[in-house]
PDB file of C-alpha atoms in Angstrom:
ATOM      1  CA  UNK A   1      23.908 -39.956  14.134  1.00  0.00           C
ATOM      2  CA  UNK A   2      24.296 -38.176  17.393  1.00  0.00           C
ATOM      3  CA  UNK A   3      26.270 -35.144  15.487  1.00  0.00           C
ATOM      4  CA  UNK A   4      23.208 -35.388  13.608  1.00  0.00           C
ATOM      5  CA  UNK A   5      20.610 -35.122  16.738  1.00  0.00           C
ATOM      6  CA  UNK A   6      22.801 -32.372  17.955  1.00  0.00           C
ATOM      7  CA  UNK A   7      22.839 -30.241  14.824  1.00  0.00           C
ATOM      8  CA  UNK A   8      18.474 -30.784  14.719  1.00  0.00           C
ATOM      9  CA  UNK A   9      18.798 -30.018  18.497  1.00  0.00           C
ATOM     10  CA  UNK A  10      20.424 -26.962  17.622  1.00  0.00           C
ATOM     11  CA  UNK A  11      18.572 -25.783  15.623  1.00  0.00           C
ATOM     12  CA  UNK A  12      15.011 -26.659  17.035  1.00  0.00           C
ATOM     13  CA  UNK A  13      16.442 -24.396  20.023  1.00  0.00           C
ATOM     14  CA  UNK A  14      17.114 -21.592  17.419  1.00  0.00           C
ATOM     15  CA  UNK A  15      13.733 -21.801  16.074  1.00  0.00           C
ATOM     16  CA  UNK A  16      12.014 -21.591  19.636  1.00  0.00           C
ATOM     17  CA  UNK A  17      14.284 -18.526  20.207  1.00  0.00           C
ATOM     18  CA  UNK A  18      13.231 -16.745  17.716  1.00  0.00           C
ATOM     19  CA  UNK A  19       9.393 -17.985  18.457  1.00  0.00           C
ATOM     20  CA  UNK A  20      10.197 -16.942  21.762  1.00  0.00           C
ATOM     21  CA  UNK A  21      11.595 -13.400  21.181  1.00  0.00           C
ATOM     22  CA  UNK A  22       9.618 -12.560  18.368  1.00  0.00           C
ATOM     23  CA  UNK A  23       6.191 -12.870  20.151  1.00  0.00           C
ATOM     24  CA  UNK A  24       6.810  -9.443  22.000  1.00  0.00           C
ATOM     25  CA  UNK A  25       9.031  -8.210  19.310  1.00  0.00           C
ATOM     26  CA  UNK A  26       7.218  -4.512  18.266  1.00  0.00           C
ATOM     27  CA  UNK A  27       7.671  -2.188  15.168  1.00  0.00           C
ATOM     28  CA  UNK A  28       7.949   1.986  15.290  1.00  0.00           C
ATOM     29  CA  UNK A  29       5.416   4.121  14.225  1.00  0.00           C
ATOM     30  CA  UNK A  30       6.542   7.603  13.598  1.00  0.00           C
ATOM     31  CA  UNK A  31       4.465  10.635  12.135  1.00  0.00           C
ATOM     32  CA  UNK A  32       6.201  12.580   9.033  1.00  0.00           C
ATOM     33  CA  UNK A  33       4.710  15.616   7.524  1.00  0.00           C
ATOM     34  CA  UNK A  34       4.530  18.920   9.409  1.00  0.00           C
ATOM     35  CA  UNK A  35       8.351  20.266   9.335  1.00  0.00           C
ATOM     36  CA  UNK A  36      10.187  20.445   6.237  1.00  0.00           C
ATOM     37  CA  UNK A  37      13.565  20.121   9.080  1.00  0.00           C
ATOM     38  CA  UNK A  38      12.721  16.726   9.470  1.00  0.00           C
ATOM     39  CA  UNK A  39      14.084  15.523   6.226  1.00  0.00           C
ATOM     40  CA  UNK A  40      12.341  13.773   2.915  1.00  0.00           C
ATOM     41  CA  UNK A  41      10.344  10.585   3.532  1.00  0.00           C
ATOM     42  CA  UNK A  42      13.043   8.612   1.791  1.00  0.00           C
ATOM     43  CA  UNK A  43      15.430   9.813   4.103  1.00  0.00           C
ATOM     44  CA  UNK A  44      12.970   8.796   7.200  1.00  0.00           C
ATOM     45  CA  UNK A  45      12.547   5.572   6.081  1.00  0.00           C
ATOM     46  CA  UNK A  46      15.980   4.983   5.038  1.00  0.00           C
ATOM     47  CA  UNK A  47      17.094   5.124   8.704  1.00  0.00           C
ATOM     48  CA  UNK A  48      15.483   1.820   9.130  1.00  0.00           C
ATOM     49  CA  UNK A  49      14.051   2.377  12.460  1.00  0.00           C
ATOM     50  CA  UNK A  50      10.415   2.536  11.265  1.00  0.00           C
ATOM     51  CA  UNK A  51       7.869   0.098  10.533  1.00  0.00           C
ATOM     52  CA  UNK A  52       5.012   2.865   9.978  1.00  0.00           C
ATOM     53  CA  UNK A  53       5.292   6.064   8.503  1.00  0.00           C
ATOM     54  CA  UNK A  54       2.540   8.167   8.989  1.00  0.00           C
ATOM     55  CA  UNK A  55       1.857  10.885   6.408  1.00  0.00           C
ATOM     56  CA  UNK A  56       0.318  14.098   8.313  1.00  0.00           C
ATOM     57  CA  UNK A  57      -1.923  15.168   7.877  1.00  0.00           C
ATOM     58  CA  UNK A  58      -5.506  15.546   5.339  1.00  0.00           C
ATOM     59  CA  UNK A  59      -7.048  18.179   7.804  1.00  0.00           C
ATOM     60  CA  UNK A  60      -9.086  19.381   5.348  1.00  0.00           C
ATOM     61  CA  UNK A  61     -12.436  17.106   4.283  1.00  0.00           C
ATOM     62  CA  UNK A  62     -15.714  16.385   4.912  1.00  0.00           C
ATOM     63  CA  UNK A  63     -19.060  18.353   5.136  1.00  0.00           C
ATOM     64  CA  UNK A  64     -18.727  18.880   0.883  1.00  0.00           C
ATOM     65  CA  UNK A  65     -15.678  20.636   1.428  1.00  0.00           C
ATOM     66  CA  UNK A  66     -12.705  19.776  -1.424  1.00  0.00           C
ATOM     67  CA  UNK A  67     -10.297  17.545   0.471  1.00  0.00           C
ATOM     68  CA  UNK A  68      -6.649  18.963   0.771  1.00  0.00           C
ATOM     69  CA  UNK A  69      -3.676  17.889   2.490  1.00  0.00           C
ATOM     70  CA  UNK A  70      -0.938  19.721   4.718  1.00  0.00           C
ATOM     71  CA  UNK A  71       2.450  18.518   4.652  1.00  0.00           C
ATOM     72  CA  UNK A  72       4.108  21.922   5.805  1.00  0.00           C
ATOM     73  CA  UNK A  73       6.805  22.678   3.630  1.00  0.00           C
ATOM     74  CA  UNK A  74       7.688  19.476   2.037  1.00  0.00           C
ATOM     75  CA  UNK A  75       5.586  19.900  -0.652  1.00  0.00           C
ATOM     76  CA  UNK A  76       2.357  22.715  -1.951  1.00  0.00           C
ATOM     77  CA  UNK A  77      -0.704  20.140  -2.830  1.00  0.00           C
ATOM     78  CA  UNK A  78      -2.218  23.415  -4.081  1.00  0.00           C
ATOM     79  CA  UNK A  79      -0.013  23.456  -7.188  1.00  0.00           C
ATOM     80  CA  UNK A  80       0.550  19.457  -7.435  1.00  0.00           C
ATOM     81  CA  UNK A  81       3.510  19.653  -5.893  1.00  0.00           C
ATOM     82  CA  UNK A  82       3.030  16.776  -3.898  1.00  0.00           C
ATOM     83  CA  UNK A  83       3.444  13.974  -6.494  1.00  0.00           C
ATOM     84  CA  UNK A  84       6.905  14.221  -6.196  1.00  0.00           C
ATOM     85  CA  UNK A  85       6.478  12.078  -3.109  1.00  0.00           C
ATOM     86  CA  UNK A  86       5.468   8.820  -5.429  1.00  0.00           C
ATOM     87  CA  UNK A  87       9.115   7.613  -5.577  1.00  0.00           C
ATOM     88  CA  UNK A  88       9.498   7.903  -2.313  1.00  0.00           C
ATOM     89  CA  UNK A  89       6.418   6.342  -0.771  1.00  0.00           C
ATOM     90  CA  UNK A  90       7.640   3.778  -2.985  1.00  0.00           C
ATOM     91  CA  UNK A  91      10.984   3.368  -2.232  1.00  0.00           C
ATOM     92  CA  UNK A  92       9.495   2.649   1.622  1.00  0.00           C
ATOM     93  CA  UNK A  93       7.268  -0.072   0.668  1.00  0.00           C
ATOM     94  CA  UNK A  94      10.019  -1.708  -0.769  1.00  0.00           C
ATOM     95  CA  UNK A  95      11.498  -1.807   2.806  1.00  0.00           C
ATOM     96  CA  UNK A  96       8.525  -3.226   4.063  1.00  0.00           C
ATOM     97  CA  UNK A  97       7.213  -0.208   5.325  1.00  0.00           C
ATOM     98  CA  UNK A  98       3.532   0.782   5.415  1.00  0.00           C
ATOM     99  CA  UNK A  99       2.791   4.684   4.663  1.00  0.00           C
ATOM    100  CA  UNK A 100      -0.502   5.399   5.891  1.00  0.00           C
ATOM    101  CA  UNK A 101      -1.976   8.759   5.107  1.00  0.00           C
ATOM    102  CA  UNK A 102      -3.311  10.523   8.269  1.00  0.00           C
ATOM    103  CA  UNK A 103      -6.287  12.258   8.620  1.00  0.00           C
ATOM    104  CA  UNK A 104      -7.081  14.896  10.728  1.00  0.00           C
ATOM    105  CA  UNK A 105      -4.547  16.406  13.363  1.00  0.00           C
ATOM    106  CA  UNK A 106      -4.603  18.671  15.815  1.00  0.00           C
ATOM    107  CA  UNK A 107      -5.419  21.784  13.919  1.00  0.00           C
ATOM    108  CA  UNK A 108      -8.037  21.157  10.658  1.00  0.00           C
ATOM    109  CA  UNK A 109     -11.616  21.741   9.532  1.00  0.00           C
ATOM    110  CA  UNK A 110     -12.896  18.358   9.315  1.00  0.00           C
ATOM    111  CA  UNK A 111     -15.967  16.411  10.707  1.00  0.00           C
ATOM    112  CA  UNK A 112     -18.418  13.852   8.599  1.00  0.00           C
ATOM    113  CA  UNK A 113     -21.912  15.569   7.956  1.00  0.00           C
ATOM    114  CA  UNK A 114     -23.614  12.297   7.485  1.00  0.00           C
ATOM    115  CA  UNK A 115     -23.333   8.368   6.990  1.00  0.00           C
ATOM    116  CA  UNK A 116     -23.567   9.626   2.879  1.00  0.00           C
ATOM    117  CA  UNK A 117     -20.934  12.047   3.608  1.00  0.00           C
ATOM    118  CA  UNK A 118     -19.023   9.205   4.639  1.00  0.00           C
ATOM    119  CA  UNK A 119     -19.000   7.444   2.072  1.00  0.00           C
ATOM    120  CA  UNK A 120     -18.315  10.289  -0.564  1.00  0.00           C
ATOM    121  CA  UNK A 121     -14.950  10.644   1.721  1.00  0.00           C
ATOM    122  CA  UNK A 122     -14.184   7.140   1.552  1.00  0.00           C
ATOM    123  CA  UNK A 123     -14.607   7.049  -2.114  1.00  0.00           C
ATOM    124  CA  UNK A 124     -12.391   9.886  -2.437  1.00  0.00           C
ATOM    125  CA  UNK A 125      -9.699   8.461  -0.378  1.00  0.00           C
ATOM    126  CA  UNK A 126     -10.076   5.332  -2.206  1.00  0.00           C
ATOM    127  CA  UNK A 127      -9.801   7.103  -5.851  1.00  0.00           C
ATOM    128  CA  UNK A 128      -6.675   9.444  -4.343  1.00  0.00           C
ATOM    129  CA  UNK A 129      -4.835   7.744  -2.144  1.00  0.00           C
ATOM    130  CA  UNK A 130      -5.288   3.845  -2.435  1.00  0.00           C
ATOM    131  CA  UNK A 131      -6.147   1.445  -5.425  1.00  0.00           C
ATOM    132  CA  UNK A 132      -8.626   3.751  -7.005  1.00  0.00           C
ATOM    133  CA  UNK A 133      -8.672   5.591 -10.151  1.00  0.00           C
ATOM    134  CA  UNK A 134      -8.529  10.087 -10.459  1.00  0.00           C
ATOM    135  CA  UNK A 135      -7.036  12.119 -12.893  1.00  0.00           C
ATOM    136  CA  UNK A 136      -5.229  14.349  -9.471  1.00  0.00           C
ATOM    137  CA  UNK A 137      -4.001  11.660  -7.282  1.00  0.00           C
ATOM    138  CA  UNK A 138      -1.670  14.347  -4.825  1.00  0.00           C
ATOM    139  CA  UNK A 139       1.026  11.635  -5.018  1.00  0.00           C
ATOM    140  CA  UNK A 140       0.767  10.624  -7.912  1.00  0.00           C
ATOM    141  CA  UNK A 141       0.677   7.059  -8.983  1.00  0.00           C
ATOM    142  CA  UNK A 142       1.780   5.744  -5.523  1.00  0.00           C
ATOM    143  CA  UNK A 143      -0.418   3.499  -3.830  1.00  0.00           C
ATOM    144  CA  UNK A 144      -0.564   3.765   0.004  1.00  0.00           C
ATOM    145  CA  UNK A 145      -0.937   0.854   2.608  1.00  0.00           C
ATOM    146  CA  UNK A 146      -3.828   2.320   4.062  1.00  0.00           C
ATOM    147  CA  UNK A 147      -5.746   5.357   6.025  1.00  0.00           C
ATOM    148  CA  UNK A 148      -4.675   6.849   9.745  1.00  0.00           C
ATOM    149  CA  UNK A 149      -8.096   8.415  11.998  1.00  0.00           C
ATOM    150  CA  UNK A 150      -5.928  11.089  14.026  1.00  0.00           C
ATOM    151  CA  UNK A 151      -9.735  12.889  14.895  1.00  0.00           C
ATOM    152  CA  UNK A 152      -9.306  15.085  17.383  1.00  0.00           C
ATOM    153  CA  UNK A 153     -11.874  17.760  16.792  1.00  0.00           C
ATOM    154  CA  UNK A 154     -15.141  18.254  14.830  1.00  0.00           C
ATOM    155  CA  UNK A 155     -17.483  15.939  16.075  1.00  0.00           C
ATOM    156  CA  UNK A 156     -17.990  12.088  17.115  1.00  0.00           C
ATOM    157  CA  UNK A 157     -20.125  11.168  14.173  1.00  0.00           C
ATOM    158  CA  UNK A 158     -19.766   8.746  11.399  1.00  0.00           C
ATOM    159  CA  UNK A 159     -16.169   7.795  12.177  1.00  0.00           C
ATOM    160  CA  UNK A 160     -17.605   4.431  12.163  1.00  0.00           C
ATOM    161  CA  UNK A 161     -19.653   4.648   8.798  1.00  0.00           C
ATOM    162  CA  UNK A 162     -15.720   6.290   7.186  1.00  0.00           C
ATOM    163  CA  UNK A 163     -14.050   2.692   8.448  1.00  0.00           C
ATOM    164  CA  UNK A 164     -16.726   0.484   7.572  1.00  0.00           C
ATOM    165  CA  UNK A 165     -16.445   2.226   3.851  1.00  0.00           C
ATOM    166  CA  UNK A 166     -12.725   1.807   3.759  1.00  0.00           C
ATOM    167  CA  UNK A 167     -12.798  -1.372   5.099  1.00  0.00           C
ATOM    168  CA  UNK A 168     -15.177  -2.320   2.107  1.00  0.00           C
ATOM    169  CA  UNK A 169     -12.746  -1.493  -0.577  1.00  0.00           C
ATOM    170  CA  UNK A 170     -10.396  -4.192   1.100  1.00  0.00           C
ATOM    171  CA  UNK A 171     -12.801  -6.749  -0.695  1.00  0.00           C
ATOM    172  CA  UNK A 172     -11.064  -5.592  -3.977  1.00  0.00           C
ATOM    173  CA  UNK A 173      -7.923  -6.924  -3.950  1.00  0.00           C
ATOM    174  CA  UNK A 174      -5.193  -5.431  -1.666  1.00  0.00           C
ATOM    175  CA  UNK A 175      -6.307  -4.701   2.050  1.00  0.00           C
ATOM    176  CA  UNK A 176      -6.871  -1.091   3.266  1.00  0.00           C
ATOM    177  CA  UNK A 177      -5.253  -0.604   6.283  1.00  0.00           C
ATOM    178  CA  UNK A 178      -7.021   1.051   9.103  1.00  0.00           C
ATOM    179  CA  UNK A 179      -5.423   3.047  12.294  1.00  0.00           C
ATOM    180  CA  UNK A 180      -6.163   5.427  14.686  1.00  0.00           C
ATOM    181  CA  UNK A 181      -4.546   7.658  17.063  1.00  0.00           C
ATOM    182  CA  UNK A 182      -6.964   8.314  20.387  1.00  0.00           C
ATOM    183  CA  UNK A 183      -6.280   9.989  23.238  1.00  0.00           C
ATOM    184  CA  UNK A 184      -5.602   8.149  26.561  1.00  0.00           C
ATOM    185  CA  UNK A 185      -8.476   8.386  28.500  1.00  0.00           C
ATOM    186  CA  UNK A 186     -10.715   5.498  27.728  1.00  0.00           C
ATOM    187  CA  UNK A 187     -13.056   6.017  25.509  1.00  0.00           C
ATOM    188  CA  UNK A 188     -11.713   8.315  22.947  1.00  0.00           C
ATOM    189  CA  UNK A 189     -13.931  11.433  22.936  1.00  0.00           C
ATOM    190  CA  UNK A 190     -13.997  10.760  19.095  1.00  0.00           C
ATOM    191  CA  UNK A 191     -13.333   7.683  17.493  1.00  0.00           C
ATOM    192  CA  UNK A 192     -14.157   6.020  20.637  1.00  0.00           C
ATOM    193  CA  UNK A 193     -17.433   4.915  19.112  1.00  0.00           C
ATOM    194  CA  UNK A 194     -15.721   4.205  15.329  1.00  0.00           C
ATOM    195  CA  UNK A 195     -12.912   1.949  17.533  1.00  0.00           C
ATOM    196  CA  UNK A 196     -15.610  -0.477  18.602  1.00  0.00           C
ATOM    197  CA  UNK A 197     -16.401  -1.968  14.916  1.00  0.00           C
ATOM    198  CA  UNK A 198     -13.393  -3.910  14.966  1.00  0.00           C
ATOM    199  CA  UNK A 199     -11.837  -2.723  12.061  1.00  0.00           C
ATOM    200  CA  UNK A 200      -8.841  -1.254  13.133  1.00  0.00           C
ATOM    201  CA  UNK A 201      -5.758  -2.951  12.277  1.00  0.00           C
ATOM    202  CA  UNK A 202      -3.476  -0.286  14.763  1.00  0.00           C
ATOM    203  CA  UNK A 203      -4.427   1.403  17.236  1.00  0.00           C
ATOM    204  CA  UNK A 204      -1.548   4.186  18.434  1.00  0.00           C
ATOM    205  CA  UNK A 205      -2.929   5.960  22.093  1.00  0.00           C
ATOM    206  CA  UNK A 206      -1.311   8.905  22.523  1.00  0.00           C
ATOM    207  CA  UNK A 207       0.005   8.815  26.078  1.00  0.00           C
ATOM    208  CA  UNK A 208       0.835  12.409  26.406  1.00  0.00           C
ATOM    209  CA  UNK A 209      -1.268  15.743  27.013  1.00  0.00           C
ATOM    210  CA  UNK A 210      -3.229  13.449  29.213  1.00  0.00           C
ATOM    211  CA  UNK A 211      -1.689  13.745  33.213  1.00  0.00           C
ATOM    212  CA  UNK A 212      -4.667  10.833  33.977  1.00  0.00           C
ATOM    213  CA  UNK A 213      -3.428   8.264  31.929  1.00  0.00           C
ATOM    214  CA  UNK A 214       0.579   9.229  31.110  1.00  0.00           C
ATOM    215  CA  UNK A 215       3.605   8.020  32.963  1.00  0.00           C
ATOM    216  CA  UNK A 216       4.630  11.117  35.378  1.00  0.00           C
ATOM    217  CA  UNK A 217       8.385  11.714  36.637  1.00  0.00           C
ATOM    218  CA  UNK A 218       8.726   8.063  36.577  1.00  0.00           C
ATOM    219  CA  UNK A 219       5.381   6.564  37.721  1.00  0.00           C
ATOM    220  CA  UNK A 220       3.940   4.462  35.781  1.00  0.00           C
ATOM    221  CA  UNK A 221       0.713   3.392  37.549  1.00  0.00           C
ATOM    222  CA  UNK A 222      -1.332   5.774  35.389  1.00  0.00           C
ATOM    223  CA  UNK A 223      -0.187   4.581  32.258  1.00  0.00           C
ATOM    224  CA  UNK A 224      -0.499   0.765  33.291  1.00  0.00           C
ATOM    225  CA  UNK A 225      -4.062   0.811  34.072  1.00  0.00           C
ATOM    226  CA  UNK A 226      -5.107   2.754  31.192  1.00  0.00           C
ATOM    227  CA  UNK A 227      -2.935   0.383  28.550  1.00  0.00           C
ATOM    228  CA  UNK A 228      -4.696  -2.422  30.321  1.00  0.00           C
ATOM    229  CA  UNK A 229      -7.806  -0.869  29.530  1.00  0.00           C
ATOM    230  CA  UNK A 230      -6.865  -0.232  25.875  1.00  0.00           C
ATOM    231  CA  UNK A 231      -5.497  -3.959  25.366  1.00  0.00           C
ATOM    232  CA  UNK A 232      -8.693  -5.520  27.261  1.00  0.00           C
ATOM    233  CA  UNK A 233     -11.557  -3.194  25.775  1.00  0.00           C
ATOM    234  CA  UNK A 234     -10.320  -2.238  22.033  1.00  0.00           C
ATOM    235  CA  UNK A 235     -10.814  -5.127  18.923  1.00  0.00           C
ATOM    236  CA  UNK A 236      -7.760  -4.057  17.153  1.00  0.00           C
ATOM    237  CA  UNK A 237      -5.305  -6.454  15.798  1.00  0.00           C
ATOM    238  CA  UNK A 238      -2.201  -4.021  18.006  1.00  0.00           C
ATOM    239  CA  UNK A 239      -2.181  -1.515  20.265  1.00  0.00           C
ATOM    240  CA  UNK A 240       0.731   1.042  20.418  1.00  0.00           C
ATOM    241  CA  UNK A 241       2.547   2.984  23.134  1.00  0.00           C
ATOM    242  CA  UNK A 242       1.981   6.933  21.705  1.00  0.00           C
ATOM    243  CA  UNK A 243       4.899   9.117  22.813  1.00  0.00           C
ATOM    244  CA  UNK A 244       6.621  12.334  22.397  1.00  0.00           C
ATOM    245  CA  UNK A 245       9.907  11.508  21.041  1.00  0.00           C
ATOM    246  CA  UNK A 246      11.184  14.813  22.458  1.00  0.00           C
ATOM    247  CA  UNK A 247       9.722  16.887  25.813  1.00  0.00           C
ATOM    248  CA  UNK A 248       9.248  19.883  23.186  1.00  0.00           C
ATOM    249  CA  UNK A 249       7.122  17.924  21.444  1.00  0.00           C
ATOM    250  CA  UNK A 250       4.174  17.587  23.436  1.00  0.00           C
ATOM    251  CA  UNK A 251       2.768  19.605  26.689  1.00  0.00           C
ATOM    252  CA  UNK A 252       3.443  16.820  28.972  1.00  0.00           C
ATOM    253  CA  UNK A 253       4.483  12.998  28.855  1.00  0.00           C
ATOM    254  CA  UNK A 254       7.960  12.626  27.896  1.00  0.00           C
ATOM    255  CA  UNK A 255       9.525   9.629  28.992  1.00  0.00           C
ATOM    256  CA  UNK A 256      13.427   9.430  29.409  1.00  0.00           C
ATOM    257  CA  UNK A 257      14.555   6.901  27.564  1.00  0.00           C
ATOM    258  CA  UNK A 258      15.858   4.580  30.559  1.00  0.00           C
ATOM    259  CA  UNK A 259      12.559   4.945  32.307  1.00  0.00           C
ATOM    260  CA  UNK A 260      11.030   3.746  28.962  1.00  0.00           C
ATOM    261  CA  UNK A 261      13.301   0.642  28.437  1.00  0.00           C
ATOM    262  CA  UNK A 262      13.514  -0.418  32.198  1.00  0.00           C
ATOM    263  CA  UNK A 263      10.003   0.178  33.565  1.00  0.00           C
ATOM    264  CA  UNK A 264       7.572   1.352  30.504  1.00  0.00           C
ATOM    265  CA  UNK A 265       8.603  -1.379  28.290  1.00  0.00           C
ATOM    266  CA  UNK A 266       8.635  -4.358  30.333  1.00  0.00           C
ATOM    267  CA  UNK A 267       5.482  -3.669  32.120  1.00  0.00           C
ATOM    268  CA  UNK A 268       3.177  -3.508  28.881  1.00  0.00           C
ATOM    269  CA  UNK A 269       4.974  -5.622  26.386  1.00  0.00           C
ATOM    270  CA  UNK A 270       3.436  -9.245  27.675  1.00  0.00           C
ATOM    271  CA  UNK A 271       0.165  -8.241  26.268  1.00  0.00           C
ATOM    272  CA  UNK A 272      -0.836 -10.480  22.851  1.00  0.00           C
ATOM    273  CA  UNK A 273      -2.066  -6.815  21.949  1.00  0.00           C
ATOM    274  CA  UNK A 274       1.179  -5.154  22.406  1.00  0.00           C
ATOM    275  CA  UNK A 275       2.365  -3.381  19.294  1.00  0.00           C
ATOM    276  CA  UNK A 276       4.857  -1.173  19.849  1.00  0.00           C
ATOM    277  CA  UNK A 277       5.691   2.736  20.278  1.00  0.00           C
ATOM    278  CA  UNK A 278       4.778   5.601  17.554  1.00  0.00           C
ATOM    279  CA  UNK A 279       6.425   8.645  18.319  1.00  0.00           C
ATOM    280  CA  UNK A 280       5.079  12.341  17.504  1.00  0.00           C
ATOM    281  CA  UNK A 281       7.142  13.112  15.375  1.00  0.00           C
ATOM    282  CA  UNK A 282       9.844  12.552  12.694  1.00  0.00           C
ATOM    283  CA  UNK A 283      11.175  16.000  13.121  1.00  0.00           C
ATOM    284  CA  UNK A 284      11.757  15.299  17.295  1.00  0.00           C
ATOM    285  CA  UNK A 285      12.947  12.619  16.950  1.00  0.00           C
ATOM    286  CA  UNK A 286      15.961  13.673  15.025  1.00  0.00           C
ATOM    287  CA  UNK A 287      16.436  16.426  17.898  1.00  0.00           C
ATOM    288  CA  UNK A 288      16.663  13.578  20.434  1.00  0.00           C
ATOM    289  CA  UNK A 289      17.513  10.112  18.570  1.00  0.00           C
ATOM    290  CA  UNK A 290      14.487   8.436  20.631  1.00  0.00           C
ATOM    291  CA  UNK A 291      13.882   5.647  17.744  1.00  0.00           C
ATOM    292  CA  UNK A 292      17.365   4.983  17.583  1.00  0.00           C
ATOM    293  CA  UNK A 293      17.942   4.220  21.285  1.00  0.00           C
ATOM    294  CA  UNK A 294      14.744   2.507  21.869  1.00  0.00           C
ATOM    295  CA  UNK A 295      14.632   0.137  18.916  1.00  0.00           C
ATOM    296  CA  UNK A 296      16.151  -3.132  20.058  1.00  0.00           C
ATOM    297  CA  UNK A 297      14.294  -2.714  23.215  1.00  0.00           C
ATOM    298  CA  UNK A 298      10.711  -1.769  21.721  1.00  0.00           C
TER     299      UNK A 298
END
């Protein structure tokens, strides 16, 4: 009897362990798509330190215009080229990894004309990308996990109207996922007003290019306040750390990797909100190994 108590003892400690541990446990985001160096998408997920791939970008939609995507060299959309991509965004899912198709980016034409516009680019996505039906899905048959608001031109309009469309389709069947990728300062310039419906699932700030709100030569004050701000004042499900996973890859806001894991990390993870880190971008952070060194710590 009492080897018995000690075994259930055992292993009701086990169980509040992994409770425990697994509350602040967070995934990787990273963004794939705009270097063909960075290797295919089965390759990126195959490394296994990624819970969210982000496919970069559609920069081209809205205002009538015929949506197209961008993924550098991996692929030319313009001749179908891109369906090759089906068995991999595939293969990831079977890891239990979300691919999310990102819109926007730093460098597109994009912005939403209307609330009718919209919806004729949520219906689009939706027939394309997700559970819908078209005769030239870009990746073929592949059904992604849901769609990425990287907005950071055009204007501030109808963002909301976009999520509240996708969000709709959820209703049939499997759910559309919905992310975002602001900048820092609080609010976003442009999907601070979509970010408010409470439809966003993830919500990855980018804490770089932003001296107000980053972590600078190892202070972290700036970047405390405004994640507290983020955690307390956005309705998303998770909010993510946004890095550079290399200094090359962004103007400012690298974080060494020991200021990240000593100081970054424990300072933001005891937020209920706290989701993890995405890192900009695949192709960095092969240059640096970022993901690698920061996974059992994120």
């Amino acid at each position: 009897m009492a080897i018995k108590s000690a075994i259930l003892l055992a292993f009701a400690t086990s169980v509040i362990l992994v409770l425990v541990t697994g509350i602040d446990a967070g995934g990787i985001a990273i963004y794939w798509g705009q270097n063909s160096d960075e290797g295919t998408l089965a390759e990126t997920c195959a490394t296994g330190n990624y819970d969210f791939v982000n496919l970069a970008f559609l920069p081209t939609f809205g205002n009538g215009q015929t949506p197209m995507i961008n993924l550098a060299g991996h692929c030319d959309p313009y001749s179908n080229g891109c369906t090759n991509l089906s068995s991999d965004i595939k293969s990831c899912q079977a890891q239990g990894i979300k691919v999310i198709l990102s819109l926007g980016g730093g460098a597109g034409s994009y912005f939403l004309a209307s609330s009718d516009d919209a919806r004729q680019v949520a219906a689009y996505l939706w027939n394309n990308f997700l559970r819908g039906q078209s005769a030239s899905r870009p990746f073929g048959d592949a059904i992604l996990d849901g769609i990425d608001f990287d907005i950071e031109g055009g204007t501030n309009q109808h963002w909301d109207d976009l999520a509240k469309y996708l969000s709709g389709y959820s209703q049939q069947g499997k759910k559309v996922y919905l992310t975002a990728a602001p900048q820092c300062p609080f609010p976003d310039a442009w999907v601070g007003g979509a970010l408010k419906t409470g439809l966003f699932d993830y919500v990855w700030v980018q804490f770089y290019n932003n001296p107000q709100c980053q972590c600078t030569d190892g202070d972290i004050t700036n970047l405390e306040q405004a994640w507290k701000q983020w955690t307390n004042d956005v309705p998303a499900t998770k909010i993510f750390l946004g890095l550079p996973a290399s200094p090359e890859a962004a103007g400012s806001g690298f974080i060494p990797i020991p200021d990240l894991t000593s100081q970054v990390l424990p300072a933001i993870k005891g937020s209920a909100k706290y989701g993890g880190v995405m890192l900009w971008s695949k192709y960095y952070d092969d240059q640096t190994g970022y993901s690698s060194a920061i996974k059992n710590d994120v």
